[in-house]
mmCIF file of C-alpha atoms in Angstrom:
data_model
loop_
_atom_site.group_PDB
_atom_site.id
_atom_site.type_symbol
_atom_site.label_atom_id
_atom_site.label_comp_id
_atom_site.label_asym_id
_atom_site.label_seq_id
_atom_site.Cartn_x
_atom_site.Cartn_y
_atom_site.Cartn_z
ATOM 1 C CA GLN A 1 -15.357 -27.983 5.834
ATOM 2 C CA LYS A 2 -14.699 -24.407 6.899
ATOM 3 C CA GLU A 3 -11.725 -22.899 5.093
ATOM 4 C CA VAL A 4 -10.187 -21.122 8.075
ATOM 5 C CA GLU A 5 -11.362 -22.149 11.498
ATOM 6 C CA GLN A 6 -10.900 -20.472 14.859
ATOM 7 C CA ASN A 7 -12.408 -20.882 18.289
ATOM 8 C CA SER A 8 -14.674 -17.846 18.607
ATOM 9 C CA GLY A 9 -14.044 -17.526 22.341
ATOM 10 C CA PRO A 10 -14.339 -15.441 24.328
ATOM 11 C CA LEU A 11 -10.919 -16.191 25.737
ATOM 12 C CA SER A 12 -10.137 -14.534 29.059
ATOM 13 C CA VAL A 13 -6.530 -14.227 30.210
ATOM 14 C CA PRO A 14 -5.144 -12.460 33.296
ATOM 15 C CA GLU A 15 -2.928 -9.455 32.704
ATOM 16 C CA GLY A 16 0.709 -10.504 32.408
ATOM 17 C CA ALA A 17 -0.101 -14.069 31.369
ATOM 18 C CA ILE A 18 0.364 -15.697 27.956
ATOM 19 C CA ALA A 19 -2.596 -15.697 25.580
ATOM 20 C CA SER A 20 -2.664 -18.544 23.068
ATOM 21 C CA LEU A 21 -4.788 -18.301 19.926
ATOM 22 C CA ASN A 22 -5.210 -21.145 17.468
ATOM 23 C CA CYS A 23 -6.276 -21.549 13.869
ATOM 24 C CA THR A 24 -6.615 -24.411 11.392
ATOM 25 C CA TYR A 25 -7.033 -24.173 7.641
ATOM 26 C CA SER A 26 -8.257 -26.496 4.924
ATOM 27 C CA ASP A 27 -6.010 -25.750 1.934
ATOM 28 C CA ARG A 28 -2.874 -27.877 2.181
ATOM 29 C CA GLY A 29 -1.270 -25.747 -0.524
ATOM 30 C CA SER A 30 -1.481 -22.497 1.434
ATOM 31 C CA GLN A 31 1.853 -20.717 1.875
ATOM 32 C CA SER A 32 1.002 -17.400 3.517
ATOM 33 C CA PHE A 33 -0.539 -16.880 6.940
ATOM 34 C CA PHE A 34 -1.445 -13.779 8.867
ATOM 35 C CA TRP A 35 -2.767 -12.627 12.198
ATOM 36 C CA TYR A 36 -4.845 -9.472 12.302
ATOM 37 C CA ARG A 37 -6.140 -7.660 15.354
ATOM 38 C CA GLN A 38 -9.546 -5.986 15.181
ATOM 39 C CA TYR A 39 -10.878 -3.659 17.836
ATOM 40 C CA SER A 40 -14.641 -3.292 18.005
ATOM 41 C CA GLY A 41 -15.905 -1.158 15.129
ATOM 42 C CA LYS A 42 -12.455 -0.796 13.618
ATOM 43 C CA SER A 43 -10.647 -2.287 10.645
ATOM 44 C CA PRO A 44 -8.331 -5.314 10.779
ATOM 45 C CA GLU A 45 -4.745 -4.397 11.631
ATOM 46 C CA LEU A 46 -1.910 -6.693 10.549
ATOM 47 C CA ILE A 47 0.231 -7.767 13.498
ATOM 48 C CA MET A 48 2.078 -10.853 12.236
ATOM 49 C CA SER A 49 2.784 -12.733 9.055
ATOM 50 C CA ILE A 50 4.421 -16.137 8.752
ATOM 51 C CA TYR A 51 5.401 -18.130 5.701
ATOM 52 C CA SER A 52 7.691 -20.944 6.938
ATOM 53 C CA ASN A 53 7.235 -23.744 9.428
ATOM 54 C CA GLY A 54 8.354 -22.922 12.943
ATOM 55 C CA ASP A 55 8.203 -19.837 15.109
ATOM 56 C CA LYS A 56 8.429 -16.155 14.243
ATOM 57 C CA GLU A 57 8.786 -13.629 17.031
ATOM 58 C CA ASP A 58 8.037 -9.908 16.995
ATOM 59 C CA GLY A 59 8.139 -8.232 20.368
ATOM 60 C CA ARG A 60 5.517 -9.821 22.625
ATOM 61 C CA PHE A 61 3.992 -11.738 19.728
ATOM 62 C CA THR A 62 5.062 -15.156 18.444
ATOM 63 C CA ALA A 63 3.435 -16.833 15.466
ATOM 64 C CA GLN A 64 3.821 -20.584 15.053
ATOM 65 C CA LEU A 65 3.178 -22.486 11.831
ATOM 66 C CA ASN A 66 2.893 -26.223 11.220
ATOM 67 C CA LYS A 67 1.975 -26.850 7.600
ATOM 68 C CA ALA A 68 1.842 -30.628 8.031
ATOM 69 C CA SER A 69 -0.882 -30.213 10.650
ATOM 70 C CA GLN A 70 -2.412 -27.217 8.830
ATOM 71 C CA TYR A 71 -2.214 -25.261 12.028
ATOM 72 C CA VAL A 72 -1.115 -21.738 12.874
ATOM 73 C CA SER A 73 -1.096 -20.107 16.285
ATOM 74 C CA LEU A 74 -0.373 -16.778 17.929
ATOM 75 C CA LEU A 75 1.100 -16.357 21.381
ATOM 76 C CA ILE A 76 0.912 -13.033 23.185
ATOM 77 C CA ARG A 77 3.315 -12.779 26.113
ATOM 78 C CA ASP A 78 2.886 -10.410 29.045
ATOM 79 C CA SER A 79 -0.716 -9.729 28.021
ATOM 80 C CA GLN A 80 -1.908 -6.152 28.473
ATOM 81 C CA PRO A 81 -5.473 -4.818 28.730
ATOM 82 C CA SER A 82 -4.848 -3.062 25.400
ATOM 83 C CA ASP A 83 -4.494 -6.504 23.810
ATOM 84 C CA SER A 84 -8.221 -7.052 24.375
ATOM 85 C CA ALA A 85 -9.614 -7.371 20.844
ATOM 86 C CA THR A 86 -10.738 -9.916 18.288
ATOM 87 C CA TYR A 87 -7.846 -11.741 16.638
ATOM 88 C CA LEU A 88 -8.393 -12.815 13.063
ATOM 89 C CA CYS A 89 -6.452 -15.621 11.453
ATOM 90 C CA ALA A 90 -6.130 -15.132 7.699
ATOM 91 C CA VAL A 91 -4.789 -17.512 5.094
ATOM 92 C CA ILE A 92 -4.114 -17.186 1.393
ATOM 93 C CA LEU A 93 -6.307 -19.895 -0.124
ATOM 94 C CA THR A 94 -5.775 -21.018 -3.686
ATOM 95 C CA ASN A 95 -8.603 -21.783 -6.041
ATOM 96 C CA PHE A 96 -7.704 -22.919 -9.556
ATOM 97 C CA GLY A 97 -4.779 -20.523 -9.722
ATOM 98 C CA ASN A 98 -6.545 -17.643 -8.039
ATOM 99 C CA GLU A 99 -5.580 -16.654 -4.535
ATOM 100 C CA LYS A 100 -7.518 -14.727 -1.959
ATOM 101 C CA LEU A 101 -6.933 -13.777 1.638
ATOM 102 C CA THR A 102 -9.569 -15.619 3.643
ATOM 103 C CA PHE A 103 -10.383 -14.838 7.247
ATOM 104 C CA GLY A 104 -11.509 -17.017 10.091
ATOM 105 C CA THR A 105 -14.376 -15.910 12.296
ATOM 106 C CA GLY A 106 -11.947 -14.499 14.864
ATOM 107 C CA THR A 107 -11.279 -15.188 18.536
ATOM 108 C CA ARG A 108 -12.386 -12.567 21.021
ATOM 109 C CA LEU A 109 -9.674 -12.059 23.640
ATOM 110 C CA THR A 110 -10.234 -10.273 26.928
ATOM 111 C CA ILE A 111 -7.301 -9.434 29.191
ATOM 112 C CA ILE A 112 -8.412 -9.200 32.794
ATOM 113 C CA PRO A 113 -6.541 -6.546 34.833
ATOM 114 C CA GLU B 1 2.996 6.278 7.445
ATOM 115 C CA PRO B 2 1.051 5.624 4.231
ATOM 116 C CA GLU B 3 -2.498 4.490 4.744
ATOM 117 C CA VAL B 4 -5.596 3.441 2.892
ATOM 118 C CA THR B 5 -8.361 6.023 3.198
ATOM 119 C CA GLN B 6 -12.073 5.432 2.713
ATOM 120 C CA THR B 7 -15.069 7.704 2.322
ATOM 121 C CA PRO B 8 -17.713 8.048 3.559
ATOM 122 C CA SER B 9 -17.164 6.658 7.030
ATOM 123 C CA HIS B 10 -20.902 6.073 7.370
ATOM 124 C CA GLN B 11 -23.692 6.152 4.808
ATOM 125 C CA VAL B 12 -27.379 5.642 5.366
ATOM 126 C CA THR B 13 -29.492 4.873 2.302
ATOM 127 C CA GLN B 14 -32.926 3.681 1.356
ATOM 128 C CA MET B 15 -33.419 0.204 -0.051
ATOM 129 C CA GLY B 16 -33.133 0.245 -3.835
ATOM 130 C CA GLN B 17 -30.840 3.250 -3.981
ATOM 131 C CA GLU B 18 -27.376 3.218 -5.530
ATOM 132 C CA VAL B 19 -24.347 3.667 -3.311
ATOM 133 C CA ILE B 20 -20.727 4.395 -4.201
ATOM 134 C CA LEU B 21 -18.018 3.754 -1.654
ATOM 135 C CA ARG B 22 -14.661 5.332 -2.306
ATOM 136 C CA CYS B 23 -11.136 4.282 -1.433
ATOM 137 C CA VAL B 24 -7.697 5.761 -1.954
ATOM 138 C CA PRO B 25 -5.172 2.915 -1.765
ATOM 139 C CA ILE B 26 -1.548 3.351 -0.727
ATOM 140 C CA SER B 27 0.137 5.116 -3.622
ATOM 141 C CA ASN B 28 2.703 2.487 -4.704
ATOM 142 C CA HIS B 29 0.301 -0.431 -4.300
ATOM 143 C CA LEU B 30 -0.972 -2.212 -7.385
ATOM 144 C CA TYR B 31 -3.503 -4.681 -5.983
ATOM 145 C CA PHE B 32 -6.825 -3.584 -4.546
ATOM 146 C CA TYR B 33 -9.528 -5.389 -2.655
ATOM 147 C CA TRP B 34 -12.953 -4.958 -1.152
ATOM 148 C CA TYR B 35 -14.080 -6.931 1.865
ATOM 149 C CA ARG B 36 -17.242 -6.639 3.904
ATOM 150 C CA GLN B 37 -18.159 -7.494 7.469
ATOM 151 C CA ILE B 38 -21.756 -7.827 8.530
ATOM 152 C CA LEU B 39 -22.143 -6.891 12.194
ATOM 153 C CA GLY B 40 -20.941 -9.725 14.407
ATOM 154 C CA GLN B 41 -19.788 -11.843 11.498
ATOM 155 C CA LYS B 42 -16.515 -12.625 9.756
ATOM 156 C CA VAL B 43 -14.634 -10.459 7.304
ATOM 157 C CA GLU B 44 -15.645 -11.705 3.840
ATOM 158 C CA PHE B 45 -13.796 -11.304 0.556
ATOM 159 C CA LEU B 46 -15.739 -9.542 -2.193
ATOM 160 C CA VAL B 47 -13.356 -8.764 -5.039
ATOM 161 C CA SER B 48 -9.748 -8.226 -6.016
ATOM 162 C CA PHE B 49 -8.596 -5.854 -8.750
ATOM 163 C CA TYR B 50 -5.344 -5.527 -10.647
ATOM 164 C CA ASN B 51 -4.276 -3.825 -13.848
ATOM 165 C CA ASN B 52 -7.700 -2.259 -14.319
ATOM 166 C CA GLU B 53 -9.627 -5.468 -14.168
ATOM 167 C CA ILE B 54 -11.170 -7.837 -11.671
ATOM 168 C CA SER B 55 -8.801 -10.700 -10.868
ATOM 169 C CA GLU B 56 -11.156 -12.604 -8.605
ATOM 170 C CA LYS B 57 -14.610 -12.189 -7.115
ATOM 171 C CA SER B 58 -16.642 -14.101 -4.581
ATOM 172 C CA GLU B 59 -20.169 -15.447 -4.835
ATOM 173 C CA ILE B 60 -21.324 -12.398 -2.889
ATOM 174 C CA PHE B 61 -20.104 -10.103 -5.656
ATOM 175 C CA ASP B 62 -23.084 -10.480 -7.971
ATOM 176 C CA ASP B 63 -24.392 -8.221 -10.731
ATOM 177 C CA GLN B 64 -25.475 -5.486 -8.322
ATOM 178 C CA PHE B 65 -21.824 -4.852 -7.441
ATOM 179 C CA SER B 66 -19.163 -3.233 -9.592
ATOM 180 C CA VAL B 67 -15.707 -1.807 -9.033
ATOM 181 C CA GLU B 68 -13.820 0.851 -10.878
ATOM 182 C CA ARG B 69 -10.558 2.709 -10.788
ATOM 183 C CA PRO B 70 -11.716 5.936 -12.440
ATOM 184 C CA ASP B 71 -8.381 7.741 -12.096
ATOM 185 C CA GLY B 72 -4.876 7.119 -10.779
ATOM 186 C CA SER B 73 -5.805 7.280 -7.131
ATOM 187 C CA ASN B 74 -9.402 6.232 -6.426
ATOM 188 C CA PHE B 75 -10.877 2.742 -6.258
ATOM 189 C CA THR B 76 -14.655 2.577 -5.955
ATOM 190 C CA LEU B 77 -17.271 0.001 -5.079
ATOM 191 C CA LYS B 78 -20.739 0.603 -6.469
ATOM 192 C CA ILE B 79 -23.828 -1.160 -5.217
ATOM 193 C CA ARG B 80 -26.529 -0.606 -7.797
ATOM 194 C CA SER B 81 -29.749 -1.332 -5.957
ATOM 195 C CA THR B 82 -29.140 -1.772 -2.274
ATOM 196 C CA LYS B 83 -30.906 -4.397 -0.196
ATOM 197 C CA LEU B 84 -31.358 -4.592 3.544
ATOM 198 C CA GLU B 85 -28.803 -7.399 3.714
ATOM 199 C CA ASP B 86 -26.149 -5.139 2.193
ATOM 200 C CA SER B 87 -25.923 -3.343 5.537
ATOM 201 C CA ALA B 88 -22.351 -3.967 6.658
ATOM 202 C CA MET B 89 -18.933 -2.454 7.108
ATOM 203 C CA TYR B 90 -17.087 -2.360 3.802
ATOM 204 C CA PHE B 91 -13.297 -2.439 3.950
ATOM 205 C CA CYS B 92 -10.969 -1.476 1.146
ATOM 206 C CA ALA B 93 -7.466 -2.927 1.173
ATOM 207 C CA SER B 94 -4.391 -2.671 -0.981
ATOM 208 C CA SER B 95 -1.119 -4.512 -1.352
ATOM 209 C CA GLU B 96 2.147 -3.899 -3.116
ATOM 210 C CA GLY B 97 2.135 -7.301 -4.755
ATOM 211 C CA PRO B 98 -0.355 -10.135 -5.187
ATOM 212 C CA SER B 99 -1.512 -11.846 -2.030
ATOM 213 C CA TRP B 100 0.479 -14.962 -2.915
ATOM 214 C CA ALA B 101 3.693 -13.010 -3.530
ATOM 215 C CA GLU B 102 6.989 -13.223 -1.741
ATOM 216 C CA GLU B 103 7.132 -12.438 1.914
ATOM 217 C CA ASN B 104 5.809 -8.991 2.890
ATOM 218 C CA THR B 105 4.965 -7.640 -0.557
ATOM 219 C CA GLY B 106 1.620 -9.436 -0.602
ATOM 220 C CA GLU B 107 0.499 -8.165 2.767
ATOM 221 C CA LEU B 108 -2.834 -6.367 2.748
ATOM 222 C CA PHE B 109 -3.375 -3.029 4.438
ATOM 223 C CA PHE B 110 -6.925 -2.083 5.289
ATOM 224 C CA GLY B 111 -8.712 1.228 5.388
ATOM 225 C CA GLU B 112 -10.880 2.248 8.335
ATOM 226 C CA GLY B 113 -14.029 1.073 6.583
ATOM 227 C CA SER B 114 -17.295 2.544 5.381
ATOM 228 C CA ARG B 115 -20.349 1.585 7.368
ATOM 229 C CA LEU B 116 -23.377 1.169 5.115
ATOM 230 C CA THR B 117 -26.843 1.134 6.632
ATOM 231 C CA VAL B 118 -29.724 0.254 4.317
ATOM 232 C CA LEU B 119 -33.198 1.157 5.585
#
């Protein structure tokens, strides 16, 4: 079973609409969850972190976490062409007391003007 | 705003040669990491480093790899005898606290990456 799983896309969303990105993870003990944005040829950039069940909002971004379902999502409201990028879900996975930030394969998002 | 810096931005080397990639983490950060991303693939964990020793390494991080913090500011990744499959973007990251720490302090900040091309 893949540790962090995302739909690779591409996901195309019209400008101004809501983009919804989803992620599932395998480690039921995980407590820390992150969304990174990666433009082509660039490094991952942290845009959201979430640690508790429920929603966390930051500007146009909302992260949602459901630990019981092992599911984390990112909503982008009022999508802009500059939001076109690959979005990486990352989870702290535990392994016999050691923790590491593990990335999913990423979802490529394209905002259509 | 503090940032993680990496050098070189791009290195081309011949198979079998040694390569050293350098990183300057954010100054008050104590935890350091190397990740790599082969073109078109996912970002993969290589190694984490704290208190002058490796805290965890992945299966990728075999004997040809080593890390070092030679002074108070630099954090290096050495690849002893490069192979074609080592061609990738290598990202250094740092965090204030461990990745499992309380909210925010464990967040990783990435450098711009060093692209390694092995011919």
